[in-house]
Each structure stands twice: as structure tokens, then as C-alpha cells.
Coordinates of C-alpha atoms and ligand atoms in Angstrom, one line a residue:
M209 CA 44.6 217.8 139.9
K210 CA 47.5 219.3 138.1
I211 CA 51.2 218.8 139.5
F212 CA 52.2 221.7 141.5
Q213 CA 55.4 221.5 143.4
L214 CA 54.7 224.5 145.4
F215 CA 58.2 225.8 146.6
V216 CA 61.5 224.3 147.5
L217 CA 63.0 226.2 150.6
S218 CA 66.3 225.5 152.1
I219 CA 66.2 226.1 156.0
I220 CA 68.7 225.9 158.7
F221 CA 67.6 223.2 161.2
L222 CA 69.1 223.6 164.7
A223 CA 68.8 220.9 167.1
A224 CA 70.5 222.1 170.0
H225 CA 70.0 219.2 172.6
S226 CA 72.8 217.0 172.1
A227 CA 76.4 217.0 170.6
S228 CA 75.1 214.3 168.1
Y229 CA 72.6 216.7 167.0
A230 CA 73.6 218.9 164.2
I231 CA 73.1 221.8 161.9
Q232 CA 71.7 220.6 158.8
D233 CA 70.5 221.7 155.5
I234 CA 67.0 220.2 155.1
K235 CA 65.2 220.6 151.9
I236 CA 61.4 221.4 152.6
V237 CA 59.2 220.1 149.8
Q238 CA 55.5 219.7 149.3
P239 CA 54.0 216.5 147.9
V240 CA 51.6 216.5 145.1
I241 CA 48.0 216.2 146.3
G242 CA 45.3 214.1 144.9
T243 CA 41.9 212.6 146.1
Q244 CA 41.0 210.2 143.2
G245 CA 44.3 208.8 141.9
M246 CA 48.1 209.3 141.6
V247 CA 51.0 208.1 139.8
S248 CA 54.7 208.5 140.4
S249 CA 57.1 207.3 138.0
Q250 CA 60.6 208.1 136.5
D251 CA 59.3 209.5 133.3
A252 CA 56.7 212.4 132.9
I253 CA 54.9 211.1 130.0
A254 CA 54.5 207.5 131.5
T255 CA 53.1 209.2 134.7
K256 CA 50.5 211.1 132.4
V257 CA 49.5 207.9 130.5
G258 CA 48.9 206.3 134.1
V259 CA 46.8 209.3 135.5
N260 CA 44.8 209.3 132.1
I261 CA 43.8 205.6 132.6
L262 CA 42.7 206.5 136.3
K263 CA 40.6 209.0 134.9
Q264 CA 39.1 206.7 132.4
G265 CA 38.0 204.6 135.5
G266 CA 40.7 202.2 135.6
N267 CA 42.1 200.8 138.7
A268 CA 45.6 201.0 140.0
V269 CA 46.6 197.7 138.2
D270 CA 45.3 199.1 134.9
A271 CA 47.1 202.2 135.3
A272 CA 50.3 200.3 136.4
V273 CA 50.2 198.1 133.3
A274 CA 49.9 201.1 131.1
V275 CA 52.6 202.8 132.9
G276 CA 54.9 199.8 132.5
F277 CA 54.2 199.4 128.7
A278 CA 54.6 203.3 128.2
L279 CA 58.0 203.3 130.0
A280 CA 59.2 200.8 127.6
V281 CA 58.7 203.3 125.0
T282 CA 59.7 206.6 127.0
Y283 CA 62.5 205.3 129.1
P284 CA 64.5 202.7 127.4
Q285 CA 67.1 203.0 129.8
A286 CA 65.3 200.8 132.0
G287 CA 61.5 200.7 130.9
N288 CA 61.2 197.4 129.1
L289 CA 59.6 194.4 127.3
G290 CA 62.9 192.6 127.3
G291 CA 63.5 192.5 131.2
G292 CA 61.5 191.5 134.2
G293 CA 60.7 192.7 137.6
F294 CA 58.4 192.5 140.6
M295 CA 54.9 193.9 141.4
M296 CA 53.3 194.3 144.6
V297 CA 49.7 195.0 144.4
Y298 CA 47.1 195.8 147.4
L299 CA 43.4 194.9 146.8
A300 CA 41.3 197.2 149.0
D301 CA 38.0 195.1 148.6
K302 CA 40.0 191.9 149.8
K303 CA 42.2 193.6 152.1
K304 CA 44.6 191.3 150.2
T305 CA 48.5 191.8 149.3
I306 CA 49.7 190.1 146.0
A307 CA 53.4 189.7 145.3
L308 CA 53.9 188.9 141.5
D309 CA 57.4 187.6 140.4
Y310 CA 58.1 188.1 136.6
R311 CA 61.8 188.1 137.2
E312 CA 63.7 186.9 134.1
M313 CA 64.7 183.1 134.2
A314 CA 67.9 181.5 133.1
P315 CA 67.5 179.6 129.6
A316 CA 67.4 175.8 129.8
N317 CA 70.8 175.7 128.1
A318 CA 72.4 178.0 130.6
D319 CA 75.0 176.2 133.0
R320 CA 76.9 177.5 136.2
D321 CA 80.3 178.0 134.3
M322 CA 78.9 179.7 131.1
F323 CA 80.6 182.9 131.6
L324 CA 84.1 181.4 132.5
D325 CA 87.1 181.5 130.3
K326 CA 89.6 178.8 129.8
D327 CA 91.4 179.9 132.8
G328 CA 88.2 179.7 135.0
N329 CA 88.0 183.6 135.4
V330 CA 84.7 185.5 134.6
D331 CA 84.6 187.0 131.3
D332 CA 82.8 190.2 132.1
R333 CA 81.9 191.2 128.6
K334 CA 80.3 187.7 128.0
A335 CA 78.4 188.1 131.1
R336 CA 77.2 191.6 130.6
F337 CA 77.0 192.5 127.0
S338 CA 76.8 189.4 124.9
H339 CA 73.4 187.8 123.8
L340 CA 74.3 185.1 126.4
S341 CA 73.7 187.6 129.1
S342 CA 70.2 187.7 128.7
G343 CA 67.5 185.8 130.8
V344 CA 64.3 184.8 129.5
P345 CA 62.2 188.1 129.7
G346 CA 59.3 188.2 132.1
S347 CA 57.9 191.9 131.9
V348 CA 55.2 191.2 129.0
A349 CA 54.0 188.1 130.9
G350 CA 54.0 190.0 134.3
M351 CA 52.2 192.9 133.0
I352 CA 49.4 190.8 131.5
H353 CA 49.2 188.6 134.4
A354 CA 48.4 191.5 136.6
L355 CA 46.0 192.8 134.3
K356 CA 44.0 189.7 133.6
N357 CA 44.0 188.8 137.3
Y358 CA 43.4 192.4 139.0
G359 CA 42.7 194.6 136.5
T360 CA 39.6 195.9 134.7
M361 CA 40.5 197.1 131.4
S362 CA 41.4 195.3 128.2
L363 CA 44.9 194.8 127.2
E364 CA 44.4 196.7 124.0
Q365 CA 43.3 199.7 126.3
V366 CA 46.0 199.7 128.3
I367 CA 48.7 199.2 125.6
A368 CA 47.2 201.9 123.5
P369 CA 49.0 204.8 124.9
A370 CA 52.3 203.0 124.7
L371 CA 51.7 202.1 121.1
D372 CA 50.6 205.6 120.1
L373 CA 53.8 207.0 121.6
A374 CA 55.9 204.5 119.6
D375 CA 53.9 204.7 116.5
N376 CA 53.8 208.6 116.4
G377 CA 56.7 209.6 118.5
F378 CA 57.0 211.8 121.7
V379 CA 59.2 214.7 122.4
V380 CA 62.9 213.7 123.6
S381 CA 63.5 215.0 126.9
T382 CA 66.9 216.3 128.3
H383 CA 67.2 213.3 130.3
L384 CA 66.6 210.9 127.5
H385 CA 68.8 212.8 125.1
K386 CA 71.7 212.8 127.7
S387 CA 71.1 209.0 128.5
L388 CA 71.1 208.1 124.7
K389 CA 74.4 210.3 124.3
R390 CA 76.0 208.5 127.1
A391 CA 75.2 205.2 125.8
S392 CA 75.8 206.0 121.9
R393 CA 79.1 204.2 121.6
R394 CA 78.0 201.1 123.1
L395 CA 74.7 200.8 121.5
S396 CA 75.5 202.2 117.9
E397 CA 78.1 199.6 117.1
I398 CA 75.2 196.9 117.4
E399 CA 73.2 197.2 114.2
S400 CA 69.8 196.7 115.5
S401 CA 70.3 199.0 118.3
N402 CA 71.8 201.8 116.0
K403 CA 68.6 201.6 114.0
A404 CA 66.3 201.8 116.9
F405 CA 67.6 204.5 118.6
Y406 CA 70.3 206.3 116.5
N407 CA 68.6 206.6 113.0
G408 CA 70.8 203.8 111.8
N409 CA 73.8 206.2 111.6
G410 CA 74.8 207.0 115.2
T411 CA 72.9 210.2 115.4
V412 CA 71.7 211.0 118.8
P413 CA 68.1 212.0 119.0
K414 CA 68.1 215.6 119.9
E415 CA 66.4 217.3 123.1
G416 CA 63.1 218.6 121.9
S417 CA 62.9 216.4 118.7
K418 CA 60.2 213.7 117.9
F419 CA 61.2 210.2 118.8
V420 CA 59.5 207.2 116.6
Q421 CA 60.0 203.8 117.1
K422 CA 58.2 201.8 114.4
D423 CA 59.6 198.4 115.2
L424 CA 58.6 198.6 118.7
A425 CA 55.2 199.7 117.7
W426 CA 54.8 196.7 115.6
T427 CA 55.8 194.6 118.6
L428 CA 53.4 196.6 120.9
L429 CA 50.7 195.9 118.3
Q430 CA 51.3 192.2 118.2
I431 CA 50.9 191.9 121.9
S432 CA 47.8 194.2 122.0
K433 CA 46.0 192.1 119.3
K434 CA 47.2 188.4 120.1
G435 CA 48.3 188.9 123.9
R436 CA 51.0 186.9 125.7
D437 CA 51.4 184.3 123.1
A438 CA 52.7 186.9 120.4
F439 CA 55.5 187.6 122.7
Y440 CA 56.2 184.0 124.0
K441 CA 55.1 181.6 121.1
G442 CA 54.5 183.8 118.1
S443 CA 56.0 186.4 116.0
I444 CA 57.9 188.3 118.5
A445 CA 59.2 185.0 120.1
K446 CA 60.7 184.1 116.8
K447 CA 62.5 187.3 116.4
I448 CA 63.9 187.1 119.8
T449 CA 65.0 183.5 119.3
E450 CA 66.5 184.1 115.8
D451 CA 68.5 187.3 116.9
S452 CA 69.8 185.4 120.1
Q453 CA 70.9 182.4 117.8
K454 CA 72.4 184.4 115.1
H455 CA 74.7 186.0 117.8
G456 CA 75.7 183.0 120.1
G457 CA 72.8 183.3 122.4
I458 CA 70.9 180.4 123.9
I459 CA 67.4 181.4 124.2
T460 CA 65.0 179.0 122.5
M461 CA 61.4 179.1 121.6
E462 CA 60.9 176.5 124.5
D463 CA 62.3 178.9 126.8
L464 CA 60.0 181.5 126.1
A465 CA 56.9 179.2 125.9
N466 CA 57.9 177.8 129.5
Y467 CA 58.2 181.3 131.0
K468 CA 56.0 181.5 134.0
V469 CA 54.8 184.4 136.3
I470 CA 54.9 183.2 139.8
E471 CA 52.4 184.6 142.7
R472 CA 54.4 184.5 145.9
E473 CA 53.7 184.9 149.3
P474 CA 54.8 188.4 150.4
I475 CA 57.2 189.3 152.9
F476 CA 55.2 190.6 156.0
G477 CA 56.9 192.5 158.7
S478 CA 55.6 195.1 161.3
Y479 CA 57.3 198.4 162.2
R480 CA 55.9 200.6 165.0
G481 CA 52.2 199.5 164.3
Y482 CA 52.5 199.6 160.4
T483 CA 52.4 196.5 158.2
I484 CA 55.3 196.4 155.8
A485 CA 54.5 194.4 152.8
S486 CA 57.5 193.7 150.5
M487 CA 59.2 191.3 147.7
P488 CA 60.1 187.8 148.7
P489 CA 62.8 185.8 147.2
P490 CA 64.3 185.7 144.3
S491 CA 64.5 189.4 145.5
S492 CA 66.5 190.0 148.6
G493 CA 64.6 193.3 149.1
G494 CA 61.6 192.3 151.3
I495 CA 63.7 190.3 153.7
H496 CA 66.4 192.7 154.3
L497 CA 64.0 195.8 154.5
V498 CA 62.0 194.1 157.3
Q499 CA 65.2 192.7 158.9
M500 CA 66.6 196.2 159.3
L501 CA 63.3 197.5 160.4
N502 CA 63.0 195.0 162.9
I503 CA 66.7 195.8 164.4
L504 CA 65.7 199.4 164.3
E505 CA 62.5 199.2 166.0
G506 CA 64.3 198.7 169.5
W507 CA 65.6 202.4 169.3
D508 CA 63.5 205.6 169.3
L509 CA 65.2 207.0 166.1
N510 CA 63.0 210.2 166.3
K511 CA 64.5 211.1 170.0
Y512 CA 68.0 210.5 168.5
G513 CA 67.3 212.9 165.7
L514 CA 67.3 212.8 161.8
H515 CA 70.7 212.4 160.5
S516 CA 72.4 212.7 163.8
A517 CA 75.7 210.5 164.1
K518 CA 74.2 208.5 166.5
T519 CA 71.1 207.6 164.3
I520 CA 73.2 207.1 161.2
N521 CA 75.4 204.9 163.1
M522 CA 72.6 202.6 164.3
I523 CA 71.1 202.3 160.8
A524 CA 74.5 201.9 159.2
E525 CA 75.1 198.9 161.5
S526 CA 71.7 197.3 160.9
M527 CA 72.6 197.7 157.2
K528 CA 75.9 195.7 157.5
R529 CA 74.4 192.9 159.2
A530 CA 71.6 192.5 156.8
Y531 CA 73.9 192.6 153.8
S532 CA 76.2 190.1 155.5
D533 CA 73.4 187.8 155.6
R534 CA 72.4 188.6 152.0
S535 CA 75.7 187.3 150.5
L536 CA 75.4 183.8 152.1
H537 CA 71.6 183.1 152.4
L538 CA 69.6 184.7 149.4
G539 CA 68.7 183.0 146.0
D540 CA 66.0 181.8 144.1
P541 CA 63.7 179.9 146.6
D542 CA 62.7 177.3 144.0
F543 CA 66.2 176.1 144.1
Y544 CA 67.6 177.1 147.4
D545 CA 66.1 177.0 150.7
V546 CA 66.2 180.5 151.9
P547 CA 65.8 180.8 155.7
V548 CA 63.2 183.5 155.2
K549 CA 61.5 183.0 158.5
T550 CA 64.4 183.3 160.6
L551 CA 65.7 186.3 158.8
I552 CA 62.7 188.3 159.1
S553 CA 61.7 187.1 162.6
K554 CA 61.8 189.6 165.7
Q555 CA 63.9 187.2 167.7
Y556 CA 66.9 187.1 165.2
A557 CA 66.6 191.0 164.8
N558 CA 67.0 191.2 168.7
D559 CA 70.1 189.1 168.5
L560 CA 71.5 191.5 165.9
H561 CA 70.2 194.6 167.7
K562 CA 72.2 193.5 171.0
Q563 CA 75.3 193.3 168.9
I564 CA 75.1 197.1 168.0
S565 CA 76.2 200.0 170.4
A566 CA 74.7 203.3 169.6
K567 CA 78.3 204.7 170.1
N568 CA 80.5 202.1 168.5
Y569 CA 81.4 201.1 165.0
T570 CA 81.9 197.7 164.1
P571 CA 84.4 196.9 161.4
S572 CA 82.9 194.8 158.7
T573 CA 85.6 192.1 159.0
E574 CA 84.1 191.3 162.4
I575 CA 80.8 190.7 160.7
R576 CA 80.3 187.5 159.0
P577 CA 79.8 186.1 156.4
G578 CA 81.0 186.9 152.8
V579 CA 82.1 189.9 150.8
L580 CA 79.8 192.3 148.9
P581 CA 82.0 195.2 147.5
I582 CA 80.2 198.3 145.9
Y583 CA 78.8 199.7 142.8
E584 CA 75.3 199.5 141.7
S585 CA 73.7 200.7 138.5
P586 CA 70.7 202.9 138.9
Q587 CA 69.1 201.6 135.9
T588 CA 65.9 199.9 137.0
T589 CA 63.0 201.8 137.5
H590 CA 60.1 202.0 140.0
Y591 CA 56.9 203.5 140.2
S592 CA 53.8 203.8 142.4
V593 CA 50.1 203.9 141.7
M594 CA 47.1 204.5 143.8
D595 CA 43.3 204.7 142.7
K596 CA 40.3 206.0 144.5
Y597 CA 39.2 202.5 145.5
G598 CA 42.1 202.3 147.9
N599 CA 43.9 200.0 145.7
A600 CA 47.9 200.4 145.2
V601 CA 50.6 199.1 143.0
S602 CA 54.3 199.3 143.6
N603 CA 56.3 197.9 140.8
T604 CA 59.8 197.7 140.1
Y605 CA 61.3 196.1 136.7
T606 CA 64.5 196.4 134.9
I607 CA 66.8 195.3 132.1
N608 CA 69.7 195.4 134.7
A609 CA 72.2 197.7 133.2
S610 CA 71.3 201.1 131.6
F611 CA 69.7 199.9 128.3
G612 CA 70.4 196.3 129.2
N613 CA 72.9 194.3 127.3
G614 CA 72.6 197.1 124.6
R615 CA 71.1 194.6 122.1
V616 CA 67.9 195.2 120.2
A617 CA 66.4 192.0 119.3
E618 CA 66.4 192.5 115.5
G619 CA 63.1 193.9 114.2
T620 CA 61.2 194.2 117.7
G621 CA 62.5 197.7 118.6
F622 CA 63.2 196.5 122.3
L623 CA 66.3 196.0 124.3
M624 CA 67.3 192.6 125.9
N625 CA 68.2 192.4 129.5
N626 CA 71.5 191.5 130.9
E627 CA 70.0 189.9 134.2
M628 CA 72.2 186.7 134.0
D629 CA 74.9 188.9 135.4
D630 CA 72.7 189.1 138.5
F631 CA 73.8 185.5 139.1
S632 CA 77.1 184.6 140.8
S633 CA 79.1 183.3 137.8
K634 CA 81.9 182.3 140.1
P635 CA 81.6 182.4 144.0
G636 CA 83.7 185.1 145.1
A637 CA 84.0 187.0 141.8
P638 CA 82.0 190.3 141.6
N639 CA 79.4 191.0 139.1
M640 CA 78.8 194.1 137.3
F641 CA 77.7 195.9 140.3
G642 CA 80.4 194.4 142.6
L643 CA 78.1 191.9 144.2
I644 CA 79.6 188.7 145.0
G645 CA 77.2 185.9 145.8
G646 CA 77.7 182.0 146.4
E647 CA 76.0 178.7 145.8
A648 CA 72.7 180.0 146.6
N649 CA 73.0 182.3 143.5
A650 CA 74.8 180.2 141.2
I651 CA 73.5 179.9 137.6
E652 CA 71.2 177.0 136.9
A653 CA 68.8 176.3 134.2
G654 CA 65.5 177.8 134.8
K655 CA 66.5 179.8 137.9
R656 CA 66.2 183.2 138.8
P657 CA 68.8 185.7 139.5
L658 CA 69.0 187.3 142.9
S659 CA 67.7 190.7 142.8
S660 CA 67.7 194.0 145.3
M661 CA 64.4 195.3 143.9
T662 CA 62.1 196.2 146.8
P663 CA 58.6 197.2 145.5
T664 CA 56.8 197.7 148.8
L665 CA 53.6 198.6 150.5
V666 CA 52.9 200.0 154.0
I667 CA 49.5 199.2 155.4
K668 CA 47.9 200.9 158.4
E669 CA 44.9 199.7 160.2
G670 CA 44.0 197.6 157.2
E671 CA 44.4 200.4 154.7
I672 CA 46.8 201.1 152.3
F673 CA 49.0 203.8 153.7
M674 CA 52.2 204.0 151.5
S675 CA 53.6 202.6 148.1
T676 CA 57.3 203.1 147.6
G677 CA 60.2 201.6 145.8
S678 CA 63.4 202.6 144.0
P679 CA 65.9 201.6 141.4
G680 CA 69.7 201.7 142.4
G681 CA 70.7 198.0 142.6
S682 CA 71.8 197.0 146.3
R683 CA 71.1 200.5 147.3
I684 CA 67.6 200.1 146.5
I685 CA 66.8 198.4 149.9
T686 CA 68.6 201.3 151.8
A687 CA 66.8 203.8 150.0
V688 CA 63.4 202.5 150.5
L689 CA 64.5 201.8 154.2
Q690 CA 65.4 205.5 154.8
T691 CA 62.1 206.7 153.0
I692 CA 60.0 204.5 155.4
I693 CA 62.0 205.6 158.6
N694 CA 61.8 209.3 157.3
V695 CA 58.0 209.0 157.1
I696 CA 57.2 206.8 160.3
D697 CA 59.9 207.8 162.7
H698 CA 60.6 211.4 161.4
K699 CA 57.1 212.4 160.6
M700 CA 58.2 214.0 157.2
N701 CA 56.0 214.6 154.5
I702 CA 56.9 212.1 151.7
A703 CA 58.3 214.8 149.6
A704 CA 60.7 215.8 152.3
A705 CA 61.1 212.3 153.3
T706 CA 62.4 211.7 149.7
A707 CA 64.3 214.7 149.1
A708 CA 66.6 214.3 152.1
P709 CA 69.9 213.1 151.6
R710 CA 70.6 209.3 151.9
F711 CA 73.4 207.2 153.0
H712 CA 74.5 203.5 152.3
H713 CA 76.5 200.8 154.0
Q714 CA 76.5 197.6 152.2
W715 CA 79.1 195.6 154.6
H716 CA 82.1 195.2 152.2
P717 CA 83.8 197.4 151.2
D718 CA 83.7 198.8 154.7
S719 CA 82.7 202.2 153.3
L720 CA 79.7 204.6 154.0
L721 CA 78.4 206.4 151.2
M722 CA 76.8 209.8 152.0
E723 CA 75.0 211.9 149.5
S724 CA 75.4 215.5 149.4
G725 CA 73.8 217.6 152.3
F726 CA 74.7 215.9 155.6
D727 CA 76.4 218.1 158.0
M728 CA 80.2 218.2 158.2
D729 CA 80.1 217.8 162.0
V730 CA 78.1 214.6 161.6
I731 CA 80.4 213.2 158.9
N732 CA 83.4 213.9 161.3
Q733 CA 81.9 212.4 164.3
L734 CA 81.2 209.0 162.1
R735 CA 84.9 209.3 160.8
N736 CA 86.0 209.6 164.5
I737 CA 84.2 206.4 165.5
G738 CA 85.8 204.3 162.6
Y739 CA 83.7 204.9 159.5
S740 CA 85.5 205.1 156.2
V741 CA 83.1 207.9 154.9
D742 CA 82.8 208.8 151.1
A743 CA 80.8 212.1 150.9
P744 CA 81.0 214.9 148.4
E745 CA 81.4 217.3 151.4
L746 CA 84.9 215.7 151.7
H747 CA 86.1 216.5 148.2
G748 CA 85.0 220.1 147.5
N749 CA 82.4 221.8 145.8
E750 CA 82.8 220.4 142.3
Y751 CA 83.0 216.9 143.2
T752 CA 80.3 214.4 141.9
P753 CA 81.0 210.8 143.4
A754 CA 81.4 208.2 140.7
W755 CA 78.9 206.0 142.6
G756 CA 75.9 208.6 141.8
D757 CA 72.9 208.7 143.7
I758 CA 71.4 206.4 146.4
G759 CA 68.2 205.6 144.9
M760 CA 65.4 207.4 142.8
V761 CA 62.4 206.9 145.1
Q762 CA 58.8 207.2 143.9
S763 CA 56.2 207.1 146.5
I764 CA 52.7 207.8 147.3
V765 CA 51.2 208.1 150.9
R766 CA 47.5 207.9 151.7
E767 CA 46.1 209.6 154.7
N768 CA 42.9 211.1 155.7
G769 CA 41.5 210.5 152.2
K770 CA 44.1 212.4 150.6
L771 CA 47.1 211.0 148.3
H772 CA 50.4 212.5 148.7
G773 CA 52.6 211.9 145.9
T774 CA 56.2 212.8 145.0
A775 CA 58.9 211.9 142.5
D776 CA 62.5 211.9 143.3
D777 CA 64.1 215.0 141.7
R778 CA 67.5 213.4 141.8
R779 CA 66.4 212.6 138.2
Q780 CA 64.9 215.5 136.4
S781 CA 62.6 213.1 134.3
S782 CA 60.6 212.0 137.2
L783 CA 57.0 213.1 137.8
A784 CA 54.3 212.5 140.5
L785 CA 50.7 213.6 139.4
G786 CA 47.4 213.1 141.0
Y787 CA 43.8 214.5 140.5
Ligands
LIG804 N1 69.3 194.1 138.5 C1 69.4 194.8 139.4 C2 68.4 194.0 140.6 O1 67.6 193.1 140.2 O2 68.5 194.2 142.0

């Protein structure tokens, strides 16, 4: 069925029963409806690629893999071949949930002090924008693993649309034009990236023009014909390692050949009768999503009202406690003993729940341990897919910063990640997003950096109910949390649940970020009990916060035989499409 966003209407919502209920502008939006299949991604072309695969008889995994390759062409800010990510798959016939870890891996020659200068301080440029900033990419292996094990189509079939888009070009959207323009200074000074994105002479592709990527088409053709080995052992591997070594990087042919996709035990939780299935470490997403839901389950959030000061306080207090734990306990489980069971247990959540009072704010300094300052890049991308068989995929992947480290591996047409910056280069020193960690997330050869990506599936009575996820660094977890609460507690349709303004607290700094749209009364009530609030409403009409949005959630809900999809319109390029 063709997409139809029926109407967007702002209404005044008056909740009159309590002082903590407030007048709010609530966006009423309709989801896209389908019965056979649905894709929601951050790029309209990639969404259409996925839907076409479903229409050709492919399952959700076939479509997800096709979308993953297509985004690498049409959404180079975050879609990628040179990065990594996590995929959750629900298999309806087996009633089984799979968690695929295709996160980047530190090269064998990486060491914990590799980003420290002679004075022992972190050299930020080295950690973020040099060839050393790249981990061994996992995306291609991840996509191929998913397809081989859970898909039904051939690699050639699912890569074909991406290959066509790279080889014959696609029309540049406003969003892509603006993103390339913003990144032009950083990228165009690197010869290979200038060639790939700026015609070799710094020219930003115009909105509406055709954008062709011949080197990327070559790369996709090699993968299509020769499979995983082309990337990890063959001609593409040679180009990645030559480029890395020419510019001071450390990725070797051996590192690429040794890359492994890992199937991990998903994080399972329960929330008001729904099963939550999400990504385990090396992502922190699943653990802290379940931890926060466990804490919140003890309150009737619906009764307290959507976006009342009371509800926001209880959710923010839960966020602070989860992010406090994140700083100390989370890292790659193959290198560090993450206390998963305790963190997601109802008992532990109950202890935390008791610390929270509905009326009182706890200063972050009174919550231990660690420090987690703010700022997160939105440049990761998430998509959700469901098919007519009841299968679902929730996939989040990234090259970390927007356009990764900005460096196209010469001759390949694709950008490399700067995921090494997601490690703690030095205990207590913030990474690019202000995140501070400790021993659990120190750099070690072969280790995977800690992530916040939270691809999530919600299961109800043994059937898939919801697929959701988001980009946005540490704000991913809180964006997904609020989307789930809006649907389950507040009974909102998925479009309204997504459009509703979000807030975020990550313990340190002790600051509550609130997107535009919260009621001024509520903001003032929160400030009165002690919160330091940063909300556009406090700065006047023209103010756009430097921290941007809180997530970009792409979700699908399956109910009564219908698929309800929505694409977060915080970013104009997104599209949900069903049939
Ligand atoms: N690079 C962002 C994340 O993995 O959370």
C-alpha cells in the first residue's frame, strides 16, 4: 500500500484532574498501514528497496539486508559498509529471537594507550579522525551472516538494488545535500573522500541532481559476486589495508580475515505482560532499557499522565540510575564480566525503585558511580522491517560520527568508521560524545567498543508486536524507552508515540534535556524540585539546542493482523512504507 500520512493536527490536551497534569500540545499523527509487509528507515529510497524485496516474496531478513546495503549508498552519513552494528531478528515459525553482534573490533595491534599523547592526554583528533580511529568493520559480515542463516534470497538479489543505485545514481535529497554540505570541509580535504562525494573538486552535490558512485558500485559488485571473502580476504580487503597502512592506520589483512559475527543471547525482560527482547553487550542498550522498564513498572504511569511533571521525574530518576551503572559495569562481555543478570533483575530494579520518590529529585552527585557528560551524535541509523509471515527485524548500525572518520578507503567508495572512539581511551577522559568509561571499556586488541545501540523487539503472547530502535548515541536508550512507554502505558498509536516530544537524562551532567513541545508549567515544576532543565521553551522561539534531537525512532507495530509503521519526521529523509 502506498504511504499516506493522513494528517497532522495539533490539539490542545487538557488534563484537569491534578496540578501535575498540564496543558500540552500533542501532535496527532497517523501511522502508515499495511497488511503484508512494512519497512521504516531513515531514507526514503532505502525504505522502497526493502518494500520491493518484500513484494518479490523475500522475508523480513532479505529486506533488512537489502536496506542495509542500500543505505550504504543513499545515506552515507551513517549507512555503511565500513562500520558495524547490531541486528535483532524474530523468527515467527520458531518463535525465536536472534541477537546478531556485528560491532567493529579493535585491530590486533591496538593498545590501550594508542590515543594518548606524550603528556598522557587523549589526542582527540587521532581518536576520532585519523586512520587509527577505525575498528575492523563488521557490517558486510553481519548482513551476509543474517542473509545466509535467516534469509531466503541470494546475496546477488539483495545487493542488486544498492548496486544499481551506486552505479546508475539516485536523486540527491535536500537532507543528503545539506549533510554533505555540512561535512564538506572535513571530507573534501581527504583526496579519496573528495573524489567519492565532491567530484574531486569540493563541489557539493546539488539537491535534485543525480549522484553516481562508481567506486562504491565496484565494491558492491565484488561482494555480490564473491561474497564475504571479497571484503575480508580479497580485493576490497587489500584496498582497506593499503589505505590504512599508507596513512598510519593499523588494520591488517589478518584483522579482516579474523573478523567474526557473534550470535549472542538476547536481553529479555518483561514489561506489563509484554516481552522485551533487545541487544546484549557490547551494547549497553538492552540492559539499560530493561533496567529502566523494570524500575518504572512499579508505577502506574498512565494514571500519572503523559508528560506530567510526576511522570517525567520518575522516568528521569530511573534514567540517572541506569546511566550511572552503565559507566562502571558495561563493556565487551568477551573481555569483561558484565553483571547482566543483576542489572536486569526485578529485585535490583525494586531496590532502585525504592530510592525514587515521585515528588523528589535526587542530585546526580548522590547517585554512584562514575561520570557521564553529555553530547551524542545522531549519526547512527536504525530501521525496522516486518513481513507477512510474522517475522521482524530491528537493525541499528553506524560508522559512529556523521560520515565516520571522514576517510574513504581509496578506490572503494565507502567511508571508514571511527568506532575506536567509543572505547575509553583513558579512564575519566570523555570521548567524542562526552561519554566516560573505565576499565570495562578500555582498548584491547580484538575487543568491541561499548555501544548504546538498542535495536528492540517487543513480543506479545508469542507473536511479534513491535520493532523499534533509534540513532542518537546515549540518547538512543531513552528514546526507545519513551517510545515503548508511550505505546504500552499511554496507548498511543506508533506515529503519535514517535512524534511526542522526548526528554533525556544521563546522570552526568546533571541536566534534563527536553525537546520542544513540553508545557511550560511542567518545565517549571521540574525546575522547582531541583532539575537543571535545557529546553527550547526556556530560550525563546528562534533557539535550536546544540544537542539536536533526542533520537530518530523508526518503528512498526503489529496488531490485529495489521502493520502500523511510522518514520520519525524529526529528520525529513525518513519514510515508512507498507503494502
Ligand atoms: N557509536 C555510537 C554507539 O555505538 O552507541
